[in-house]
Structure formats: structure tokens, C-alpha cells
RNA sequence: AGUCCUGUAGCUCAAUGGUGGAGCAUCUGUCUUACAAACAGAGGGUUGCAGGUUCAAAUCCUGCCAGGACUACCA
């Protein structure tokens, strides 16, 4: 059975493993959603990546987060669906294809609409799968059988339905407005597709002479060519400098057009000269002013960005050429006052990468107000959707309140063509702005409508424009599930549970989905919106194409594995929604943080190898079933050879289960991931595995078996807990573990991904036990620490004395004596009580050791030990009888001890048992030394003189290690003094606090009590250290 | 300009108002029979600055400073 195990390499190789399981999951349709599954639905629709895109770190981050949520909910029994897909990205695809055509010396009009679209579909078939293939490498548990595309048949019909309905309801209209024009793509774009960039420009000051000949007025502009379209100059009505000019006219230079000086509140008298040139057809503010004052709207620009016939001598020139020429001419006619260097923001087209021109044109718009108000109602009255983190609610709300009508038409071909047909027969066969139109689901329906209105002889031409990609994206959560048809999926999975996305598209996408969903489905499309942060680069900058600072996730996956990358991204998230930073070295393509996660996968791999190597011939189910039975039948007793360490790790495990679930339920994915790291590496690998090693190699078959059971049980639990975060490696190990060492692909599709997530069993969590273990761990650490400080070689076995005045501490130490000896490499361990105020040199087994004559001394020592015990008994009797007659210091000490001893050990049965165990431990440790072959430190059972000892404190346990050979007293002293100084500072601080009446009176009693307890302990530690120092 | 987020060890981040902890990195030891991608140990802090509230502030309030994001832009 275990034959395959030794063949496992000592380093985990993610490359083959990850590909193997990705293929397995997909082939077995493990993630295919079943509407009939009994669980409560848990559905997430993917934020559709752009079909032209390739995987960037933002995708990797977002999808890792979603996959954790999805895998977790699938494992806790929810009916889970993660629906994937892509959007068609009108402008991006069109730009790409036009570039191709341009390389062939053609444009889209040369090839025609149909051929162009054919090419587009060909391109989509050939290259549109890139991003989808890359998503697969992330190991996402999406249901590929339900993959959608915004231009597939179903979604296209949803778009039609939505458009026609909105139009019929008067929520879509057509009109002439100023839109953001992208001369590069020659299309309108929405406000949101505009990216403002700071540029170094100029502010040109131009003089406009008054037509009546007396003086001139000075205006300033960053776009001097627009002066050709000026139809007024505006001043603030309250501006005393210009009041007298209002109503008079100026002569526009070059064109010599007479334009009025108007008064408008919009003008800021304090900026520049306080005079503004007004170009209503080329500036949004001027557009509003133009409407207010009924000014003429003069459009001076063609759609390609060149100037038109209204630009007079500059007709045909590109806008930037014209700008220079206009400036030159203004200078030549002395109308240019001055040129100022000026830093300002210029709107750029997000896709076309060219400066936007505000341009007057006829477009289609969605009337936003009624839909936004509906979404606001859901938010204000039903707190729907819920935003995580909560602060984004305000951003979302502000946006809904201030939304303006949405321009949805794009002068492009790739996309959903607008279902409006112009009755061109009414306008002489031409499609003009005023041509009447009908809106319908298809041409047949359009023709019927047109005939009804305009008679039999109608010629129809469909609107050539397409809809904004976000129009179809706004329908995504329900159109992908089948809307407008009432499908089983829509019934079962809508509204979806959670939407996970970045805050940069709350406006673009989230608000549009809520508006559309509110309107068409009467409910919000998701219950919760989890807004995650950005991935920043190593310099804390947002990763973006324009900054070219992206880090390729595939490069990191190749180097470290998908699991490592996913885990890194998730572990970095603090709380919900915080930005994360990714360490990266651009020269070597290495990332320290991903490497750390890779190391973690390797740690898990090796821990699992260890477990598998030590399980022998086993049947996984039998092994864990047996343990379950034993854990529950006898809890903390040890009849089943389960011991302290076993109960401890089981308790820690269930604690971790509870904590992990709680974190994930509250979107604390980073905390959950970090918690698992600590448990797996810290508790399980560093402590538990080390603790069971001797049992696995020991003689006690029952103890060995118990350890095997616990190892298997906890390891399987770990794999389940970690699966949502690191799906591949956990699947690989789990398959091997449950197949009793075989690592074959299961033929029945059995997978970790469908196993139930661990449930925390409160009965197995034992806080007291964990606390006890903390003392053992602390003690082991202190001994190791003293060893290192004292230059004791790691391989050397030593003697150690642990002394505490606390019964409880002595009990714990005794119970864990074997662990301490094992992990701190202690050969002779003495645990003994110390009376208060008498922390060393009592009449118990003394801790004086000498490095020679060991054999003789040991024999003598054992003898003396026996005599010592007898003496105690004698002293007990003697003291009772002869107390007044036996003076002397030693006897008094002995008597004090005896009284304490009786009280402590002899009055009850349990403490008598403890005494016996202690005695056993002492005997064992002494006998252990007899078998030593080489000279070792050995206890000399004489009270004085004091030896050289390394000393430390943990809790109120004094840890003493006798030192052999030449001892650096100064170093010992330095160490002790340093420790003491630290403790004394703490004592001082605590005393001060307790000496403050305000604190005693006002602080909660519990806090005061805790402070007192801490002070007592600190004082004890200080006493111990001072004592030790005195004896040096 | 407005809104929001973030300033804690060299780096990345923790700490229900109760007196600052991890992981990486560094340094020192160790190839101890799962793992050197490891193990054991150590050092490292005026919590951005200045006030205020409080018995008590990294935490709450105010103002600055720095970084970042978003929105709107003044021609």
C-alpha cells in the first residue's frame, strides 16, 4: 500500500499536479450546477472579462477571492453556481480589427459591414478564448457548461427585449446633445469611458475688440481653435469691472463675427480676467450657457477631428494643426495677448487613447432618473444590496443621486445593433436626424409598425449604430440565467447571492445592473456586493496598462504555482476590501511573498509525506472512524492511548475550524488564510509532528496507533480547510491520503472539492488544555533559548531542573515531562515544587551538578535520594512529636516544608497520586543517567556550594540548566540582568498603574484584577531572577 | 477643489480603548531519520507630527504632514 510513498519527491511540483486536477475537475463536470441540488442556492456571476483581454493581476486577485467563496460555500452544502463568461468589448475589438485593416491599407467601409462583422466573429472564435484559457489556469471552480458571451443568441435577445421595452416605456429617447466624441474610434463614448489626464499645456490669452471701437475684452483658453465656434463672451453679472459691457458686442478675431457679451452666474470673476469665451457646440458648460441664453450652436468640427466649413480658412485641418495655425494668425493680427504655461487635465478616450472632443450630435439616451430612483428605494428602504465594506454604500448612493442620462449609442459596428428602423422613404431616401423611425424586435415587426404609420410603401433602414457594451453588461446577472424567459436557472439562482468586483466599476457596472434589474426583475440582482481593493505594484502604484507596471500572473504561476499565487493574493487582504501590495523584482521576475507561499505549499507537501510514510498499512476510513469513536467515548481520559498532545492538536484543529468559518462568513478571507498558515505550520508541523515522532518509532503499539489516527484525522481536516485557498495541492494530497497511499485518478469522480467542509466540534475544544500546552511550549522554548545562550551544542543532551511554587504548573510540567525531554533534548529532567520565598536550595533534590565521577555520584545520588525520602518521613514524625524540643534553622525550614508538604500532597487522593508520579519522574531521570556512556553533567545531591547555572523563567517556573566546564559568568550575569531589567520595568509600570486611584476606581474590576495578577507574576519572576543573580 | 482610504519593526501586515504581535528579510548556530524551499535561537519600535478627550489612546476627536484612489473641474 505504501509502496508509492517513498517515491514521492521531497519537493512539491505544482506544474503537472495543477494541470492534472484542472482537467479532472472539468472532465468530470465537478462544478456543474444542479438546480435540483437540495442546498440553499449560492450564486455568483463572473464579472465578465473583456474578450480581447489577457489575464492580469487584477483578474487573478478577483477570481481567487471569488473561488474561495464559491468553493467554501459548495463544501458547506450550498447549491452553488459560478457562472462564467466574457463581454464583447465593442470599442476594443473594433479598434483591433481596424488596425488590422489599416495594415492592409483598408478601412471598415472598404470591406463593408457584413464582411467586417464576419471578420470580427472569426477573430472572436480564434482569439476570444485566450482569457478563458488563462482563467482555467487559476483552477477556478466555474461551471463551464453555462459559459455565456454578451453577443450570444440568448443575451442578444435579452438586449433587444430590454431596449424595446425601455423605448416603449419612454425611458429611451433620441436627441441632439453634446457627447464625448472620440475622433480615433469616431464614436461617441460615455462619461465613464473618459479618462482625465494631467498634461502640461498652455493658456492662451486672446483679445476680443469691442465692436464700438472703445477698448477690448480679454479671454483665455486652452483650446484656442474653438474660438472659431464662439457665439458669445460671458462675464459674471456681479463683476463691477464688466457690468457696463453687458449687452454690448465684441468682434471675434479672424472670422470677424459680432458676438454679444452676456452675464452668467457660472463665470468665476476671480479666475483669469473674469471673462469667458462661450463655445456652445464644443464645451459642456458653454453648452448649458448656450441653452440658457439661446445662443447659436456652431459646430466647427468633423467626426475625424478635422475642422469643417464653419472654421473658415482652417477648414480641413486637423484640430491640433488648426490650433497652431489659429494661434499664429492671432499673433500676426496682434490679438494674442500672451501665452502662459499651464498644467491642466485633458479628457482622453479610455479605449482610443486620443483626447476627447465634446461634439454636438444626435444620439440615443437612457433616461436615468426613474431607474436610479428605483435603485435608491431598494437601498434606502431595504438596504439592498449590502456593500462590503459598508463604506462603499455612500459612493454607490452618491452616484445614483447624481447620475445623468446615459448615452448608449456608439458609432461602431461590433455590438448589438440598435433595433430602430428609419422610414427613409419619408425623407427622400436619406437618413437624416429628423427621419422618423420605429423601434421593434426585428425587421418584420418594424415593417408592420412602419406600414401602420406611414402606409404600404415604406423603405426602412436600420440604425447603423450599436449599443454601449455596458448596456448588455447591465443585464448580465439575469440575462445569463435565461431572462427574459422564466427558466429553471433563473427561478433557482436569481437573485444571485454575491457580486465580487472592484470599486472602480461601481459606477460603470454595479449601478447599471441594479437599475436594470430593479426595472426588469423588480428586485436587486445580488444580495451583497463585495468590493475588493486594488493590486498595487512593488512601489505602491496601481497596476495599469498606461503605467505599464503590470505583473504577469502567468509568469508567477509558472515559477511558483497557481496555489502559491492565489494564496499570496488572498493572504494579503486585511479585513475586506483593502488594497494589497505585491512584492516583485522586475529584473528577476521573482516575488518574495509568492515564494513564501510556495514554501508553504512545500511545507504542507512534506508534512503530508511524513504522515503517509508513517501510517504503515492502513485503511483511511477505519483509521479515522476509530479515532472519532475514541475521542468521543472518553474525552480527556487516556485509555485509548490518546494523550495530551493528541487532545491538544484536536482542540487546536477544531478551534481553527471555528475561526476559519467565522472569518470566511464575514468576508475576512485574508484572516482565514493567515489563521490556517499558523495552525498548519506552527501547531501541526512545528509541534505536533515533532511530538509524535518518538511514539511512531517507539515500542508502544497502542500509542503509535493513536498517533497515526490523529495524524490522519488532522491532516485530512487541514486539506479540507485549505482547499478553497489552495485547491490543487490539497486535492492531490487528499486523493493519496484517502486512497491509502495510492495517487490514482478516481474513476467515479470523487473529489475533495465536493467533500463537506469541517464542522467545529465545541466538545473537542479545550481552552484549559491549550493553556496548559502553552506552558509546556514556553518551557521548551526557554530551555532551547538557554541552551543557545550557553553555547550548548544542538546535539548535546542536558540536565534541567524545573521549579515552581504553583501546584498546577508542577502538574502540567509532570504530565508533559516526556515532551520536554524530547523536544528540548533533556536527558535528566527534575520537576519540583519550591516554597514561596525559598526558590532554591531547599531540602529537596538539589540542582548542584558536577561534570565528573558521574557513575559513583549517580549511585550515591540514588542512595541519597532514598535517604532523603526517608528523612522526610522521619522529619514528619519527628516534627510532630518534638517540635518545641528541636530548634535550629534547618529544622524550621524542614518543618515549614513538611507542613506544606502534608497540606499539598497527603490530604487528598489525587495529590497523593501526583506525588507518586513526581517521585517516579525523579527516579526515572536519575536512572536514565546510569546508562550514559559518556561523561555528562550529573546532579550532586549536596546543598552547597551553588553551581554555575543558566537560568530562565517562564510563567512562574524557574528553569535551571547546570553548566559544564568553563562558564562565562559575565555573560550569564549580563543575560540575567537584562531579563531582570525588563521585568522590573514591567513591575514598575504595573505598580504605577495600580497606585493610581483613578485607575482603581474607574477601570472595570476585571481589568484591575488582571493587572494585579500580572503584577504578582512579574514580581515573582523578578524575585527568581534576582535570587539567581545573587548566586552567581 | 471635494470625497474616501492608508501611515505601526528594513518589507508586508496584526492588535472589542486595557499598555504593541506575526510572517518575510537580517544575524547566529544546525544537513536533528517530512521538509536547507528546512530546523533552533537572537536582535529590531517615541505606532507620521501636534494638540485634545480618558484612570488609560496605535485605537476616539481636531488640525497638520505624507502616500494613494475616486469624482468634478476654472475657461
Short mmCIF file of N, CA and C in Angstrom, two decimals, chain A residues 658-769:
data_model
loop_
_atom_site.label_atom_id
_atom_site.label_comp_id
_atom_site.label_asym_id
_atom_site.label_seq_id
_atom_site.Cartn_x
_atom_site.Cartn_y
_atom_site.Cartn_z
N UNK A 658 -13.50 26.57 13.60
CA UNK A 658 -14.48 27.59 14.00
C UNK A 658 -14.04 28.96 13.51
N UNK A 659 -12.77 29.23 13.71
CA UNK A 659 -12.23 30.54 13.37
C UNK A 659 -12.23 30.76 11.85
N UNK A 660 -11.87 29.73 11.11
CA UNK A 660 -11.82 29.86 9.65
C UNK A 660 -13.21 30.12 9.08
N UNK A 661 -14.18 29.35 9.56
CA UNK A 661 -15.54 29.54 9.09
C UNK A 661 -16.05 30.95 9.41
N UNK A 662 -15.76 31.36 10.62
CA UNK A 662 -16.23 32.68 11.04
C UNK A 662 -15.63 33.77 10.15
N UNK A 663 -14.35 33.67 9.89
CA UNK A 663 -13.70 34.67 9.04
C UNK A 663 -14.30 34.69 7.64
N UNK A 664 -14.46 33.52 7.05
CA UNK A 664 -14.96 33.50 5.68
C UNK A 664 -16.39 34.03 5.64
N UNK A 665 -17.19 33.65 6.63
CA UNK A 665 -18.57 34.13 6.65
C UNK A 665 -18.63 35.65 6.70
N UNK A 666 -17.59 36.26 7.25
CA UNK A 666 -17.57 37.73 7.34
C UNK A 666 -16.65 38.35 6.29
N UNK A 667 -16.38 37.63 5.26
CA UNK A 667 -15.52 38.10 4.17
C UNK A 667 -14.09 38.40 4.63
N UNK A 668 -13.68 37.83 5.74
CA UNK A 668 -12.30 38.02 6.20
C UNK A 668 -11.41 36.93 5.61
N UNK A 669 -11.29 36.92 4.29
CA UNK A 669 -10.57 35.83 3.64
C UNK A 669 -9.09 35.84 3.98
N UNK A 670 -8.52 37.03 4.10
CA UNK A 670 -7.10 37.13 4.44
C UNK A 670 -6.83 36.56 5.82
N UNK A 671 -7.69 36.90 6.76
CA UNK A 671 -7.52 36.41 8.12
C UNK A 671 -7.66 34.89 8.17
N UNK A 672 -8.63 34.38 7.41
CA UNK A 672 -8.82 32.94 7.37
C UNK A 672 -7.56 32.26 6.85
N UNK A 673 -7.00 32.81 5.77
CA UNK A 673 -5.81 32.22 5.17
C UNK A 673 -4.62 32.27 6.13
N UNK A 674 -4.46 33.39 6.80
CA UNK A 674 -3.34 33.53 7.73
C UNK A 674 -3.49 32.58 8.93
N UNK A 675 -4.74 32.44 9.38
CA UNK A 675 -5.00 31.55 10.51
C UNK A 675 -4.63 30.11 10.17
N UNK A 676 -4.94 29.70 8.94
CA UNK A 676 -4.61 28.33 8.53
C UNK A 676 -3.10 28.14 8.46
N UNK A 677 -2.43 29.16 7.98
CA UNK A 677 -0.95 29.11 7.89
C UNK A 677 -0.36 28.86 9.28
N UNK A 678 -0.85 29.62 10.25
CA UNK A 678 -0.33 29.48 11.60
C UNK A 678 -0.60 28.10 12.18
N UNK A 679 -1.82 27.63 11.95
CA UNK A 679 -2.16 26.32 12.51
C UNK A 679 -1.34 25.21 11.85
N UNK A 680 -1.27 25.25 10.54
CA UNK A 680 -0.61 24.16 9.81
C UNK A 680 0.89 24.15 10.08
N UNK A 681 1.50 25.30 9.88
CA UNK A 681 2.96 25.35 10.02
C UNK A 681 3.37 25.35 11.50
N UNK A 682 2.67 26.17 12.27
CA UNK A 682 3.04 26.32 13.68
C UNK A 682 2.64 25.12 14.51
N UNK A 683 1.33 24.97 14.69
CA UNK A 683 0.86 23.93 15.60
C UNK A 683 1.12 22.52 15.07
N UNK A 684 0.72 22.28 13.84
CA UNK A 684 0.77 20.91 13.33
C UNK A 684 2.21 20.47 13.01
N UNK A 685 2.90 21.26 12.20
CA UNK A 685 4.24 20.83 11.77
C UNK A 685 5.30 21.02 12.85
N UNK A 686 5.35 22.22 13.40
CA UNK A 686 6.43 22.51 14.34
C UNK A 686 6.28 21.78 15.67
N UNK A 687 5.03 21.58 16.09
CA UNK A 687 4.84 20.97 17.40
C UNK A 687 4.28 19.56 17.35
N UNK A 688 3.12 19.41 16.74
CA UNK A 688 2.52 18.07 16.86
C UNK A 688 3.37 16.98 16.20
N UNK A 689 3.80 17.23 14.98
CA UNK A 689 4.59 16.20 14.30
C UNK A 689 5.86 15.88 15.09
N UNK A 690 6.49 16.91 15.61
CA UNK A 690 7.71 16.68 16.41
C UNK A 690 7.38 15.85 17.65
N UNK A 691 6.21 16.13 18.22
CA UNK A 691 5.83 15.44 19.46
C UNK A 691 5.55 13.96 19.24
N UNK A 692 5.04 13.60 18.04
CA UNK A 692 4.65 12.19 17.85
C UNK A 692 5.79 11.34 17.30
N UNK A 693 6.88 11.97 16.90
CA UNK A 693 7.94 11.19 16.26
C UNK A 693 8.42 10.01 17.12
N UNK A 694 8.63 10.28 18.40
CA UNK A 694 9.16 9.20 19.23
C UNK A 694 8.13 8.09 19.41
N UNK A 695 6.85 8.47 19.42
CA UNK A 695 5.81 7.46 19.56
C UNK A 695 5.73 6.58 18.32
N UNK A 696 5.92 7.21 17.16
CA UNK A 696 5.84 6.44 15.92
C UNK A 696 6.99 5.44 15.82
N UNK A 697 8.10 5.78 16.46
CA UNK A 697 9.24 4.88 16.41
C UNK A 697 9.35 4.01 17.65
N UNK A 698 8.45 4.27 18.60
CA UNK A 698 8.56 3.59 19.88
C UNK A 698 7.94 2.20 19.88
N UNK A 699 7.95 1.60 21.05
CA UNK A 699 7.53 0.22 21.21
C UNK A 699 6.04 0.08 21.46
N UNK A 700 5.46 1.15 21.99
CA UNK A 700 4.06 1.06 22.41
C UNK A 700 3.14 1.10 21.19
N UNK A 701 2.62 -0.06 20.80
CA UNK A 701 1.82 -0.16 19.58
C UNK A 701 0.54 0.65 19.67
N UNK A 702 -0.05 0.70 20.86
CA UNK A 702 -1.30 1.45 21.01
C UNK A 702 -1.07 2.93 20.87
N UNK A 703 -0.01 3.39 21.49
CA UNK A 703 0.32 4.81 21.42
C UNK A 703 0.65 5.20 19.98
N UNK A 704 1.36 4.31 19.32
CA UNK A 704 1.71 4.56 17.93
C UNK A 704 0.46 4.66 17.06
N UNK A 705 -0.45 3.75 17.30
CA UNK A 705 -1.67 3.75 16.51
C UNK A 705 -2.50 5.00 16.77
N UNK A 706 -2.54 5.40 18.02
CA UNK A 706 -3.29 6.61 18.34
C UNK A 706 -2.69 7.80 17.60
N UNK A 707 -1.38 7.87 17.58
CA UNK A 707 -0.71 8.97 16.88
C UNK A 707 -1.02 8.93 15.40
N UNK A 708 -1.02 7.74 14.83
CA UNK A 708 -1.34 7.59 13.40
C UNK A 708 -2.76 8.08 13.10
N UNK A 709 -3.67 7.70 13.99
CA UNK A 709 -5.06 8.11 13.79
C UNK A 709 -5.18 9.63 13.80
N UNK A 710 -4.53 10.22 14.77
CA UNK A 710 -4.65 11.67 14.90
C UNK A 710 -3.99 12.37 13.72
N UNK A 711 -2.84 11.86 13.31
CA UNK A 711 -2.16 12.45 12.15
C UNK A 711 -3.07 12.43 10.93
N UNK A 712 -3.69 11.30 10.69
CA UNK A 712 -4.55 11.16 9.51
C UNK A 712 -5.76 12.07 9.62
N UNK A 713 -6.33 12.08 10.80
CA UNK A 713 -7.55 12.86 11.04
C UNK A 713 -7.29 14.35 10.86
N UNK A 714 -6.24 14.84 11.49
CA UNK A 714 -5.96 16.28 11.41
C UNK A 714 -5.49 16.66 10.00
N UNK A 715 -4.68 15.82 9.40
CA UNK A 715 -4.21 16.14 8.05
C UNK A 715 -5.40 16.24 7.09
N UNK A 716 -6.31 15.30 7.19
CA UNK A 716 -7.45 15.40 6.26
C UNK A 716 -8.25 16.66 6.51
N UNK A 717 -8.41 16.99 7.79
CA UNK A 717 -9.13 18.22 8.12
C UNK A 717 -8.44 19.44 7.56
N UNK A 718 -7.13 19.46 7.67
CA UNK A 718 -6.34 20.57 7.13
C UNK A 718 -6.56 20.71 5.63
N UNK A 719 -6.55 19.59 4.94
CA UNK A 719 -6.70 19.62 3.48
C UNK A 719 -8.06 20.19 3.09
N UNK A 720 -9.08 19.83 3.86
CA UNK A 720 -10.41 20.35 3.58
C UNK A 720 -10.48 21.84 3.87
N UNK A 721 -9.93 22.22 5.01
CA UNK A 721 -9.96 23.64 5.39
C UNK A 721 -9.25 24.51 4.36
N UNK A 722 -8.14 23.99 3.87
CA UNK A 722 -7.29 24.78 2.99
C UNK A 722 -7.73 24.71 1.53
N UNK A 723 -8.58 23.75 1.24
CA UNK A 723 -8.94 23.53 -0.17
C UNK A 723 -9.43 24.77 -0.92
N UNK A 724 -10.33 25.57 -0.35
CA UNK A 724 -10.77 26.75 -1.11
C UNK A 724 -9.63 27.70 -1.47
N UNK A 725 -8.59 27.70 -0.67
CA UNK A 725 -7.49 28.62 -0.90
C UNK A 725 -6.44 28.02 -1.85
N UNK A 726 -6.15 26.75 -1.64
CA UNK A 726 -5.14 26.06 -2.45
C UNK A 726 -5.76 24.78 -2.99
N UNK A 727 -6.55 24.90 -4.03
CA UNK A 727 -7.33 23.73 -4.45
C UNK A 727 -6.51 22.56 -5.01
N UNK A 728 -5.42 22.85 -5.68
CA UNK A 728 -4.71 21.76 -6.37
C UNK A 728 -3.91 20.86 -5.43
N UNK A 729 -3.05 21.46 -4.65
CA UNK A 729 -2.19 20.64 -3.80
C UNK A 729 -3.02 19.87 -2.78
N UNK A 730 -4.09 20.50 -2.30
CA UNK A 730 -4.91 19.81 -1.31
C UNK A 730 -5.62 18.61 -1.94
N UNK A 731 -6.08 18.79 -3.18
CA UNK A 731 -6.72 17.67 -3.88
C UNK A 731 -5.72 16.53 -4.09
N UNK A 732 -4.54 16.88 -4.51
CA UNK A 732 -3.51 15.88 -4.77
C UNK A 732 -3.21 15.05 -3.52
N UNK A 733 -2.98 15.73 -2.42
CA UNK A 733 -2.62 15.00 -1.20
C UNK A 733 -3.82 14.23 -0.66
N UNK A 734 -4.98 14.88 -0.72
CA UNK A 734 -6.18 14.23 -0.18
C UNK A 734 -6.48 12.93 -0.91
N UNK A 735 -6.37 12.97 -2.23
CA UNK A 735 -6.63 11.75 -3.01
C UNK A 735 -5.69 10.63 -2.57
N UNK A 736 -4.43 10.98 -2.37
CA UNK A 736 -3.46 9.97 -1.94
C UNK A 736 -3.79 9.45 -0.54
N UNK A 737 -4.13 10.38 0.33
CA UNK A 737 -4.41 10.02 1.72
C UNK A 737 -5.61 9.09 1.83
N UNK A 738 -6.72 9.46 1.20
CA UNK A 738 -7.92 8.65 1.39
C UNK A 738 -7.87 7.36 0.58
N UNK A 739 -6.99 7.32 -0.43
CA UNK A 739 -6.83 6.06 -1.16
C UNK A 739 -5.73 5.23 -0.54
N UNK A 740 -5.44 5.51 0.71
CA UNK A 740 -4.46 4.73 1.47
C UNK A 740 -3.12 4.63 0.75
N UNK A 741 -2.68 5.76 0.24
CA UNK A 741 -1.34 5.79 -0.33
C UNK A 741 -1.29 5.77 -1.84
N UNK A 742 -2.38 5.38 -2.48
CA UNK A 742 -2.40 5.39 -3.94
C UNK A 742 -2.70 6.81 -4.41
N UNK A 743 -2.13 7.19 -5.54
CA UNK A 743 -2.40 8.53 -6.04
C UNK A 743 -3.04 8.48 -7.41
N UNK A 744 -3.92 7.51 -7.62
CA UNK A 744 -4.53 7.38 -8.94
C UNK A 744 -5.75 8.30 -9.05
N UNK A 745 -6.11 8.63 -10.28
CA UNK A 745 -7.29 9.44 -10.50
C UNK A 745 -8.51 8.59 -10.21
N UNK A 746 -9.41 9.06 -9.38
CA UNK A 746 -10.60 8.26 -9.09
C UNK A 746 -11.49 8.18 -10.32
N UNK A 747 -12.00 6.99 -10.57
CA UNK A 747 -12.83 6.81 -11.77
C UNK A 747 -14.25 7.30 -11.55
N UNK A 748 -14.64 7.41 -10.30
CA UNK A 748 -16.04 7.80 -10.04
C UNK A 748 -16.19 9.30 -9.80
N UNK A 749 -15.12 10.05 -10.07
CA UNK A 749 -15.22 11.50 -9.93
C UNK A 749 -15.15 11.99 -8.49
N UNK A 750 -14.81 11.11 -7.56
CA UNK A 750 -14.66 11.53 -6.16
C UNK A 750 -13.64 12.67 -6.09
N UNK A 751 -14.01 13.73 -5.39
CA UNK A 751 -13.11 14.87 -5.33
C UNK A 751 -13.22 15.59 -4.00
N UNK A 752 -12.11 16.13 -3.58
CA UNK A 752 -12.09 16.91 -2.35
C UNK A 752 -13.03 18.10 -2.46
N UNK A 753 -13.16 18.63 -3.68
CA UNK A 753 -13.97 19.83 -3.88
C UNK A 753 -15.42 19.63 -3.47
N UNK A 754 -15.86 18.37 -3.43
CA UNK A 754 -17.26 18.11 -3.08
C UNK A 754 -17.40 17.50 -1.68
N UNK A 755 -16.31 17.47 -0.93
CA UNK A 755 -16.39 16.94 0.44
C UNK A 755 -16.99 18.01 1.36
N UNK A 756 -17.61 17.59 2.43
CA UNK A 756 -18.15 18.58 3.37
C UNK A 756 -17.03 19.31 4.11
N UNK A 757 -17.19 20.59 4.25
CA UNK A 757 -16.20 21.39 4.99
C UNK A 757 -16.27 21.00 6.46
N UNK A 758 -15.12 20.96 7.14
CA UNK A 758 -15.14 20.55 8.55
C UNK A 758 -16.07 21.41 9.39
N UNK A 759 -16.67 20.76 10.37
CA UNK A 759 -17.57 21.45 11.30
C UNK A 759 -16.88 21.47 12.66
N UNK A 760 -16.86 22.62 13.28
CA UNK A 760 -16.19 22.73 14.58
C UNK A 760 -17.00 22.00 15.64
N UNK A 761 -16.34 21.10 16.36
CA UNK A 761 -16.98 20.38 17.45
C UNK A 761 -16.56 21.03 18.77
N UNK A 762 -17.51 21.76 19.35
CA UNK A 762 -17.19 22.52 20.57
C UNK A 762 -16.73 21.60 21.70
N UNK A 763 -17.22 20.36 21.69
CA UNK A 763 -16.86 19.43 22.76
C UNK A 763 -15.39 19.06 22.72
N UNK A 764 -14.79 19.21 21.55
CA UNK A 764 -13.39 18.82 21.43
C UNK A 764 -12.45 20.00 21.60
N UNK A 765 -13.03 21.18 21.77
CA UNK A 765 -12.19 22.36 22.02
C UNK A 765 -12.01 22.49 23.53
N UNK A 766 -10.78 22.55 23.96
CA UNK A 766 -10.49 22.59 25.39
C UNK A 766 -9.50 23.72 25.66
N UNK A 767 -10.05 24.84 26.04
CA UNK A 767 -9.23 26.04 26.22
C UNK A 767 -8.21 25.84 27.34
N UNK A 768 -8.63 25.13 28.39
CA UNK A 768 -7.73 24.89 29.52
C UNK A 768 -6.54 24.06 29.09
N UNK A 769 -6.84 23.05 28.30
CA UNK A 769 -5.76 22.19 27.80
C UNK A 769 -4.79 22.99 26.94
#
